[in-house]
Coordinates of C-alpha atoms in Angstrom, one line a residue:
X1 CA 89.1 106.6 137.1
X2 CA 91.4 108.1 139.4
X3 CA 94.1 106.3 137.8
X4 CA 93.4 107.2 134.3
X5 CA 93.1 111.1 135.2
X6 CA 96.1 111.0 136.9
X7 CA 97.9 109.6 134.0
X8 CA 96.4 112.3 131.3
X9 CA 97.4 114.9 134.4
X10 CA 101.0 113.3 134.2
X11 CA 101.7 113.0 130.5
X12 CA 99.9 116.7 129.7
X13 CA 102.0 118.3 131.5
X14 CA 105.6 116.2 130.4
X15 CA 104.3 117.4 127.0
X16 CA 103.6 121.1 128.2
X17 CA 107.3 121.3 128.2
X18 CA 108.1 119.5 124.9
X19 CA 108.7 122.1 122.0
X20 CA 108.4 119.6 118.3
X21 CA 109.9 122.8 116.8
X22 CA 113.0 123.6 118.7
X23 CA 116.0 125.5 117.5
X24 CA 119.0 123.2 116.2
X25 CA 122.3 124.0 116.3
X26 CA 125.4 122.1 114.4
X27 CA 127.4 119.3 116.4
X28 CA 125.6 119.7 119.7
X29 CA 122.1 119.0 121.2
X30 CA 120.2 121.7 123.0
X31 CA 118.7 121.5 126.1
X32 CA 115.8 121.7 124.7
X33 CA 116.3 118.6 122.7
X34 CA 117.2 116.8 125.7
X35 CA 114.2 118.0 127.0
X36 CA 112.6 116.9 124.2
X37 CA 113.7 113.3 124.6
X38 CA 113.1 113.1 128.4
X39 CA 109.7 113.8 128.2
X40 CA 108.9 112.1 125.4
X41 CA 110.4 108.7 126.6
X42 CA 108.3 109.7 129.5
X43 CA 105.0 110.3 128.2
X44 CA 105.7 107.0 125.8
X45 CA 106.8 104.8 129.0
X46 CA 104.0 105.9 130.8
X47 CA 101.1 105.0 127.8
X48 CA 102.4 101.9 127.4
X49 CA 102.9 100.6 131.4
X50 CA 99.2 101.1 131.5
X51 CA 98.4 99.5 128.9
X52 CA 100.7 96.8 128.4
X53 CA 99.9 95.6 131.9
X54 CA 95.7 95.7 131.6
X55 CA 94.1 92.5 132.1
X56 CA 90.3 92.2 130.7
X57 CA 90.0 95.7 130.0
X58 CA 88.8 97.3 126.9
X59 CA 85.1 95.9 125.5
X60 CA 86.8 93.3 123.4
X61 CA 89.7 91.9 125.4
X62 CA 88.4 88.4 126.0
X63 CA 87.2 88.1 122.0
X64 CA 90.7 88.8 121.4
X65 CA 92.0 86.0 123.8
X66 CA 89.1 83.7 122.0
X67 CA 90.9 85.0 118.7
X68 CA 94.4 84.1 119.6
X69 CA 93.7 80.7 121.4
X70 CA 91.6 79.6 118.0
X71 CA 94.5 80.8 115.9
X72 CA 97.1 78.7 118.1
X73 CA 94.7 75.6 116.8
X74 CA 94.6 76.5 113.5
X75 CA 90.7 77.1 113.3
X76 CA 88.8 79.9 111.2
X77 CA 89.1 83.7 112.6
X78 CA 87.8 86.8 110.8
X79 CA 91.1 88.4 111.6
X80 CA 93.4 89.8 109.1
X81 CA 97.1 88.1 108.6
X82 CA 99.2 90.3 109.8
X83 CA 97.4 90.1 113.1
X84 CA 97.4 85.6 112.7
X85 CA 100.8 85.8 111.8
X86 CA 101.7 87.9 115.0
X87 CA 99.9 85.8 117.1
X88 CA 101.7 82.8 115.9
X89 CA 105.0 83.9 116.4
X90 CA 104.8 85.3 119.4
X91 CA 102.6 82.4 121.0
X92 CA 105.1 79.9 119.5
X93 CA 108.6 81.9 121.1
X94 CA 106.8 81.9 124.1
X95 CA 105.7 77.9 124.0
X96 CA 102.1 79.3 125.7
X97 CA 99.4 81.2 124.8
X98 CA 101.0 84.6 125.6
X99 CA 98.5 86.7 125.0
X100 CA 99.7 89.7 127.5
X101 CA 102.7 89.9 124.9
X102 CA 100.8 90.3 122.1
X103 CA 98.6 93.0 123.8
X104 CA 102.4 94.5 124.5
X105 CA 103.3 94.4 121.1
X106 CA 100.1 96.1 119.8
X107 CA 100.6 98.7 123.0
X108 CA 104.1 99.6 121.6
X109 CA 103.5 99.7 118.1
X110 CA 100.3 102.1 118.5
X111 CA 101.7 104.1 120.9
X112 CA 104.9 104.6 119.2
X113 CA 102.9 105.5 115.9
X114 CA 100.8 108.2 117.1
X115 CA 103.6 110.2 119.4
X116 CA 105.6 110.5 116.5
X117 CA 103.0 111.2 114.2
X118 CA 102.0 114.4 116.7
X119 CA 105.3 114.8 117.3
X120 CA 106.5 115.4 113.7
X121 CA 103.3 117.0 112.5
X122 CA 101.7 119.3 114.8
X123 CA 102.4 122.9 115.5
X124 CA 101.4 122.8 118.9
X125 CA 102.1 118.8 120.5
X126 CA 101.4 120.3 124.2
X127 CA 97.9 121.0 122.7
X128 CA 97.8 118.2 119.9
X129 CA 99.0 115.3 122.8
X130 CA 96.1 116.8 125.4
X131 CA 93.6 116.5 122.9
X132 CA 94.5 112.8 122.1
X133 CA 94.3 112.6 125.5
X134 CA 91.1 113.9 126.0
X135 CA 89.3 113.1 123.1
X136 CA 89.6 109.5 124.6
X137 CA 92.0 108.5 121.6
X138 CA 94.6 106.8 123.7
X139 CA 91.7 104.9 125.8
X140 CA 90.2 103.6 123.1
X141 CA 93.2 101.6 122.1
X142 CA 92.1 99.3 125.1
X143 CA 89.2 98.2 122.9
X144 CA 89.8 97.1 119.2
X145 CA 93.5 96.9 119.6
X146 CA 94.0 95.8 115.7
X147 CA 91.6 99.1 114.7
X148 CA 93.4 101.7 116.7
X149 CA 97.0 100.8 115.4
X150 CA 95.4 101.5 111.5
X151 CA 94.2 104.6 113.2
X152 CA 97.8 105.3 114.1
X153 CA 99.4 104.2 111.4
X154 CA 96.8 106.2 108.9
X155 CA 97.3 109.5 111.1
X156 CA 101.2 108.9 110.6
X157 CA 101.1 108.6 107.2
X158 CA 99.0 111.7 106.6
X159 CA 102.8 113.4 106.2
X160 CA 103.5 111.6 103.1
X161 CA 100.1 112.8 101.8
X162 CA 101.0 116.4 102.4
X163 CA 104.6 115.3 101.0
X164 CA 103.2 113.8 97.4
X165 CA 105.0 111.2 99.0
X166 CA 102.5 108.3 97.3
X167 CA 104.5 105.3 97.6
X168 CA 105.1 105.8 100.9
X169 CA 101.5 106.6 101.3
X170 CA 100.3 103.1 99.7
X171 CA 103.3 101.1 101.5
X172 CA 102.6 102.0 104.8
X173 CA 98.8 101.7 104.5
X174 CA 99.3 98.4 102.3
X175 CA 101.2 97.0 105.2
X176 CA 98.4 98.7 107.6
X177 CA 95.7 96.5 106.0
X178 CA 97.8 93.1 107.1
X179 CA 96.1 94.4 110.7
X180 CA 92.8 95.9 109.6
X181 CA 91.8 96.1 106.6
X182 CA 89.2 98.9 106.8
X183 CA 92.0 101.2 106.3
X184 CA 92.0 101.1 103.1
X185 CA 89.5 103.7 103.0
X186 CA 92.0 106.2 103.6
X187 CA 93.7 105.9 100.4
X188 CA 90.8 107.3 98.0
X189 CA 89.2 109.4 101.2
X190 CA 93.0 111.1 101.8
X191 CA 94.0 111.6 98.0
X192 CA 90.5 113.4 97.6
X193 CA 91.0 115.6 100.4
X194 CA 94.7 116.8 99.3
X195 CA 92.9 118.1 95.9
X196 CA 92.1 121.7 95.6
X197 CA 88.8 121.3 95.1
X198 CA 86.4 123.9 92.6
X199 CA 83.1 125.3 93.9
X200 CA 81.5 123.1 91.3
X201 CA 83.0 120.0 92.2
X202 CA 82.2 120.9 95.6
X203 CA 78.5 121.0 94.5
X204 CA 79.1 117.6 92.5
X205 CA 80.5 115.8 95.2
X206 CA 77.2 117.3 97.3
X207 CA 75.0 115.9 94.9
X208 CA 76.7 112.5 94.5
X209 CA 76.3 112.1 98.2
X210 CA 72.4 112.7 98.4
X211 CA 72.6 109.3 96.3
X212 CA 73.4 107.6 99.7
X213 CA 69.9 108.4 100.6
X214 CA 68.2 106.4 97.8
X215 CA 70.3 103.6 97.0
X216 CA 71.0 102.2 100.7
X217 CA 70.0 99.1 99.6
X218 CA 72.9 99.0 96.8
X219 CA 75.8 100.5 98.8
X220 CA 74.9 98.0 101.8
X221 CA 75.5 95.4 99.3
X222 CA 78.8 96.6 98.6
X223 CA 80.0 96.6 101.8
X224 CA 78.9 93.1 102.3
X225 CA 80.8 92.2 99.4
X226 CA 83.7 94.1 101.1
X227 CA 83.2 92.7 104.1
X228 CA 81.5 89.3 103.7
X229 CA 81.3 88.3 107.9
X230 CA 79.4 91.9 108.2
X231 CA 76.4 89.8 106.5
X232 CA 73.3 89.1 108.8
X233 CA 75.2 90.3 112.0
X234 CA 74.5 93.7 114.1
X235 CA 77.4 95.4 112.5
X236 CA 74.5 96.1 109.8
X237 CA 72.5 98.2 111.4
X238 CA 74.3 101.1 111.0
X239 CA 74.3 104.4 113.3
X240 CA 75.7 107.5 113.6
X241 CA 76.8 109.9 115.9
X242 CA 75.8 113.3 116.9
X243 CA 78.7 114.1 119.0
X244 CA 81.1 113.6 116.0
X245 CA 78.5 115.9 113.6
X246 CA 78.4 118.7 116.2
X247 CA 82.3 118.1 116.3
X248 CA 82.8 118.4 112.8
X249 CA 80.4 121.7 112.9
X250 CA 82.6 122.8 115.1
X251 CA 85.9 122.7 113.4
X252 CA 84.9 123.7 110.5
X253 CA 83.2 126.7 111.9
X254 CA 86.2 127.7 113.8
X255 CA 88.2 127.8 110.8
X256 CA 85.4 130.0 109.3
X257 CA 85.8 132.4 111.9
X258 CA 90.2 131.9 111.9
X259 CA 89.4 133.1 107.6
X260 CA 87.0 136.1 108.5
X261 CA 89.2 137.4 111.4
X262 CA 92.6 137.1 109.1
X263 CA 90.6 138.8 106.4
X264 CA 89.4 141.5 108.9
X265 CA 92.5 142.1 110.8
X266 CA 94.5 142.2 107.8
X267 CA 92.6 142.8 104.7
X268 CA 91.3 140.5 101.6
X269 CA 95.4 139.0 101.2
X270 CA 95.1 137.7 104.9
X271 CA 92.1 135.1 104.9
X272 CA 91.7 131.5 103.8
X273 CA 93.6 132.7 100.8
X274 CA 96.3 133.9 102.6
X275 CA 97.0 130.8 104.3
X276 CA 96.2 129.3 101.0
X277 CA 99.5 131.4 99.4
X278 CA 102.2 129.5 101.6
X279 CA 102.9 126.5 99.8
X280 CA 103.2 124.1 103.0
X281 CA 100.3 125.5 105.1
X282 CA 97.7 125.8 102.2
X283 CA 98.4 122.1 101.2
X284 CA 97.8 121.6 105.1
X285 CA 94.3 123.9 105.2
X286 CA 93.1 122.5 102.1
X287 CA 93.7 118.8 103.3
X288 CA 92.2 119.0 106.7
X289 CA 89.5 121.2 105.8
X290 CA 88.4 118.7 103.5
X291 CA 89.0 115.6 105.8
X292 CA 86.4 117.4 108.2
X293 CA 84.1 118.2 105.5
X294 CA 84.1 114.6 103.9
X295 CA 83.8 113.2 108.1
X296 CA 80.5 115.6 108.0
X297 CA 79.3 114.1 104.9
X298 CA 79.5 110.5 106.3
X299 CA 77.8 110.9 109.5
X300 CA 74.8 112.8 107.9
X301 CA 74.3 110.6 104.3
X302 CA 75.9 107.6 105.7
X303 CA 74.9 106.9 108.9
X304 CA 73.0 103.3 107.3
X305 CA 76.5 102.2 106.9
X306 CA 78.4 99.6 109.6
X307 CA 80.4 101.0 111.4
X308 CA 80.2 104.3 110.1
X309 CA 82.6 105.9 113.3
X310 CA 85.2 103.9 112.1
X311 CA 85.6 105.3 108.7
X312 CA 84.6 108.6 110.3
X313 CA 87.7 108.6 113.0
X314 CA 90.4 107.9 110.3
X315 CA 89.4 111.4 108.7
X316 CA 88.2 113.3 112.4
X317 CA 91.5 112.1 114.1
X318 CA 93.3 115.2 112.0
X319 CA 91.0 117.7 114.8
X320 CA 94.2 117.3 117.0
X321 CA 96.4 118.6 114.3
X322 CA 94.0 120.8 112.7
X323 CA 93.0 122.7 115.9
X324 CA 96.7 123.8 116.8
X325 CA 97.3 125.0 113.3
X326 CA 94.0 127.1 112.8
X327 CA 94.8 129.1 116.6
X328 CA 98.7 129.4 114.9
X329 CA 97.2 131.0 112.4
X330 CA 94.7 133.7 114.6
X331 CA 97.6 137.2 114.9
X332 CA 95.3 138.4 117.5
X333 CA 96.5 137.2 120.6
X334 CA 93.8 138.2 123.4
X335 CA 91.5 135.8 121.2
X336 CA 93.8 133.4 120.6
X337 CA 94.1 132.8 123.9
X338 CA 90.3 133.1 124.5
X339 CA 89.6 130.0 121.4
X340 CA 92.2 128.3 122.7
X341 CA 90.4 128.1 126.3
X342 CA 87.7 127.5 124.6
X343 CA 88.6 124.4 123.2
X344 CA 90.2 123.0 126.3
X345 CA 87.0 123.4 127.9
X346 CA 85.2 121.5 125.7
X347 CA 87.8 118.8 125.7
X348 CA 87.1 118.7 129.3
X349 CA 83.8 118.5 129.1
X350 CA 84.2 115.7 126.7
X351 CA 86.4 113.8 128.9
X352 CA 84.6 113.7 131.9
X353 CA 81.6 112.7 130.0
X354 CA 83.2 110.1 128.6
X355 CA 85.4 109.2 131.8
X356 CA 81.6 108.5 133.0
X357 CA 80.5 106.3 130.7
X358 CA 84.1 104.5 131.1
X359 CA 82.5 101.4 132.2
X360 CA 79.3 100.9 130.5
X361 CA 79.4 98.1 127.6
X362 CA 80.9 99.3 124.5
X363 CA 83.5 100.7 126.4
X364 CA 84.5 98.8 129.7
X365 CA 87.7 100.2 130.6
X366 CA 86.8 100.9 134.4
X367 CA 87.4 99.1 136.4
X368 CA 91.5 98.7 135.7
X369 CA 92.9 95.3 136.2
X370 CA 96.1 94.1 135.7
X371 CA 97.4 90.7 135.4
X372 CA 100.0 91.6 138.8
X373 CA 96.7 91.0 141.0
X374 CA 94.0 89.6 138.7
X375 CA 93.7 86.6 136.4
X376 CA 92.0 86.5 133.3
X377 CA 88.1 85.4 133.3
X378 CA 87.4 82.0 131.3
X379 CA 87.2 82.8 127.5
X380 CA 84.5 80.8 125.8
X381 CA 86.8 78.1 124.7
X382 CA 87.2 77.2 128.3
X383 CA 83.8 76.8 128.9
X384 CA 82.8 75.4 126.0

């Protein structure tokens, strides 16, 4: 544990001094864009030492190793082609079952996606990065490696959303899906959230979703159709999470209270409609309000579904961009600053609690191992 706080201490504060928005000037780079580069080589070499060089940490490390060495033999894996095809290649370069590699190249890949997706998106990445930080994001990639780099890739591509950048959009989440497939979600979930919605197609769309409560039955069968190795396994039970409702609460609160103190401080131009008038950040209101809303609406009417979280995170993981942009857009600056310590509080809080529970199943990150002093435990092949 000592470790992994000491890492978020380190990185933080390489990305206190990184400023994503800093003045250019022709033929020359700034300090500030040197800077810039230091610490973001840094902060990126940093993520992935410590988690290129784990060994049996993260809940499903050894399933992945089962996955790999059946793959190397040809034999049936639930596991998407992008993610077989990987495997083969780098397991037949190697001439062994290199699975630390492969780990590596997920590590890199994931990594790489989500600092330049904060990087290039948020108006605050000190803030943004500690919140990925310590909202567990980055720790979670130790556990369902092929899930977390979708996550990535589907919070990188939320720019060519804002853009109307649509083939982009669909090319990077088609090529997304060769590694997990459940992003797909994103592409009807993120094209509804970038329309300006109507109050009455707000009340439609809160109607249709009380339909969730009396046809379980129907929409369970769905997703087995969708995902056929989901049938008569635990993954159909369902569950929700309270923690992510009382998140969602949260933000969407706050950028309540961000509307009424604009409209307060400023008059009836200088609310949610005034935000609304700039081109750039109304699209960017409008598309992360709704992504909060829609994350609400799963984890109340939805929480039969499998896996619910995971269709949840793809539309939550926009709190770390959201957050920054809602205290931008607060002009009083005694309460800025007292929101904005709010909110580092509570990530706090959040992080120890889930630094505590680092070890317990579902999780298992704690204790850290790497493979410089540990081997890996016998996978089921092996024993079998």
């Amino acid at each position: 544990m000592i470790l992994y706080i000491t890492v978020a201490a380190a990185t933080v504060l390489a990305a206190c001094m990184v400023n994503n928005r800093p003045v250019m000037q022709p033929y020359r780079i700034t300090r500030q864009q040197m800077c810039n580069r230091i610490c973001m080589l840094t902060i990126f070499l940093i993520l992935f030492a410590l988690s290129a060089c784990r060994l049996n940490v993260g809940n499903d490390y050894a399933k992945y190793v089962e996955f790999m060495h059946l793959i190397n033999y040809d034999s049936y894996v639930p596991t998407e082609i992008g993610f077989n095809l990987l495997v083969k290649l780098i397991y037949g370069l190697s001439g062994f079952e290199n699975y630390l590699l492969v780990f590596a190249v997920y590590a890199f890949v994931t990594i790489l996606f989500f600092l330049s997706a904060m990087y290039e998106q948020s108006d605050d990445f000190a803030l943004t990065f500690f919140l990925f930080m310590a909202l567990g994001y980055y720790f979670q990639t130790f556990s369902t490696v092929r899930y977390y780099l979708a996550l990535a890739v589907a919070l990188y591509s939320m720019k060519f959303v804002l853009r109307g950048q649509w083939g982009r959009f669909l090319i990077l989440i088609a090529a997304g899906s060769l590694f997990h497939k459940s992003i797909l979600v994103v592409i009807p979930l993120y094209f509804l959230a970038s329309l300006s919605w109507k109050k009455w197609q707000l009340c439609a769309g809160a109607l249709f979703c009380t339909t969730f409560l009396f046809f379980q039955d129907y929409y369970l069968k769905l997703v087995v159709f969708l995902y056929p190795t989901y049938e008569e396994t635990e993954y159909l039970e369902g569950g929700t999470s309270y923690v992510n409702i009382l998140r969602c609460s949260a933000v969407l609160l706050f950028a309540g209270i961000v509307c009424w103190m604009r409209r307060k401080e400023g008059g009836p131009d200088k609310g949610c409609g005034g935000i609304m008038d700039d081109a750039e950040d109304g699209k960017r209101f409008r598309f992360y309000f709704y992504l909060n809303l829609g994350a609400l609406a799963l984890y109340v009417f939805c929480s039969f579904l499998p896996i619910i979280s995971r269709i949840g995170y793809y539309l939550t993981i926009s709190h770390i961009l959201f957050l920054p942009m809602l205290l931008k857009k607060m002009e009083n600056g005694r309460e800025k600053k007292i929101f904005r310590l709010g909110i580092i509080l509570a990530a706090i809080l959040y992080f120890a609690v889930y630094m505590s529970r680092a070890g317990d199943d579902g999780t298992l990150i704690l204790p850290y191992k790497t493979f410089f002093f540990n081997d890996m435990v016998n996978i089921l092949s092996d024993m079998s």
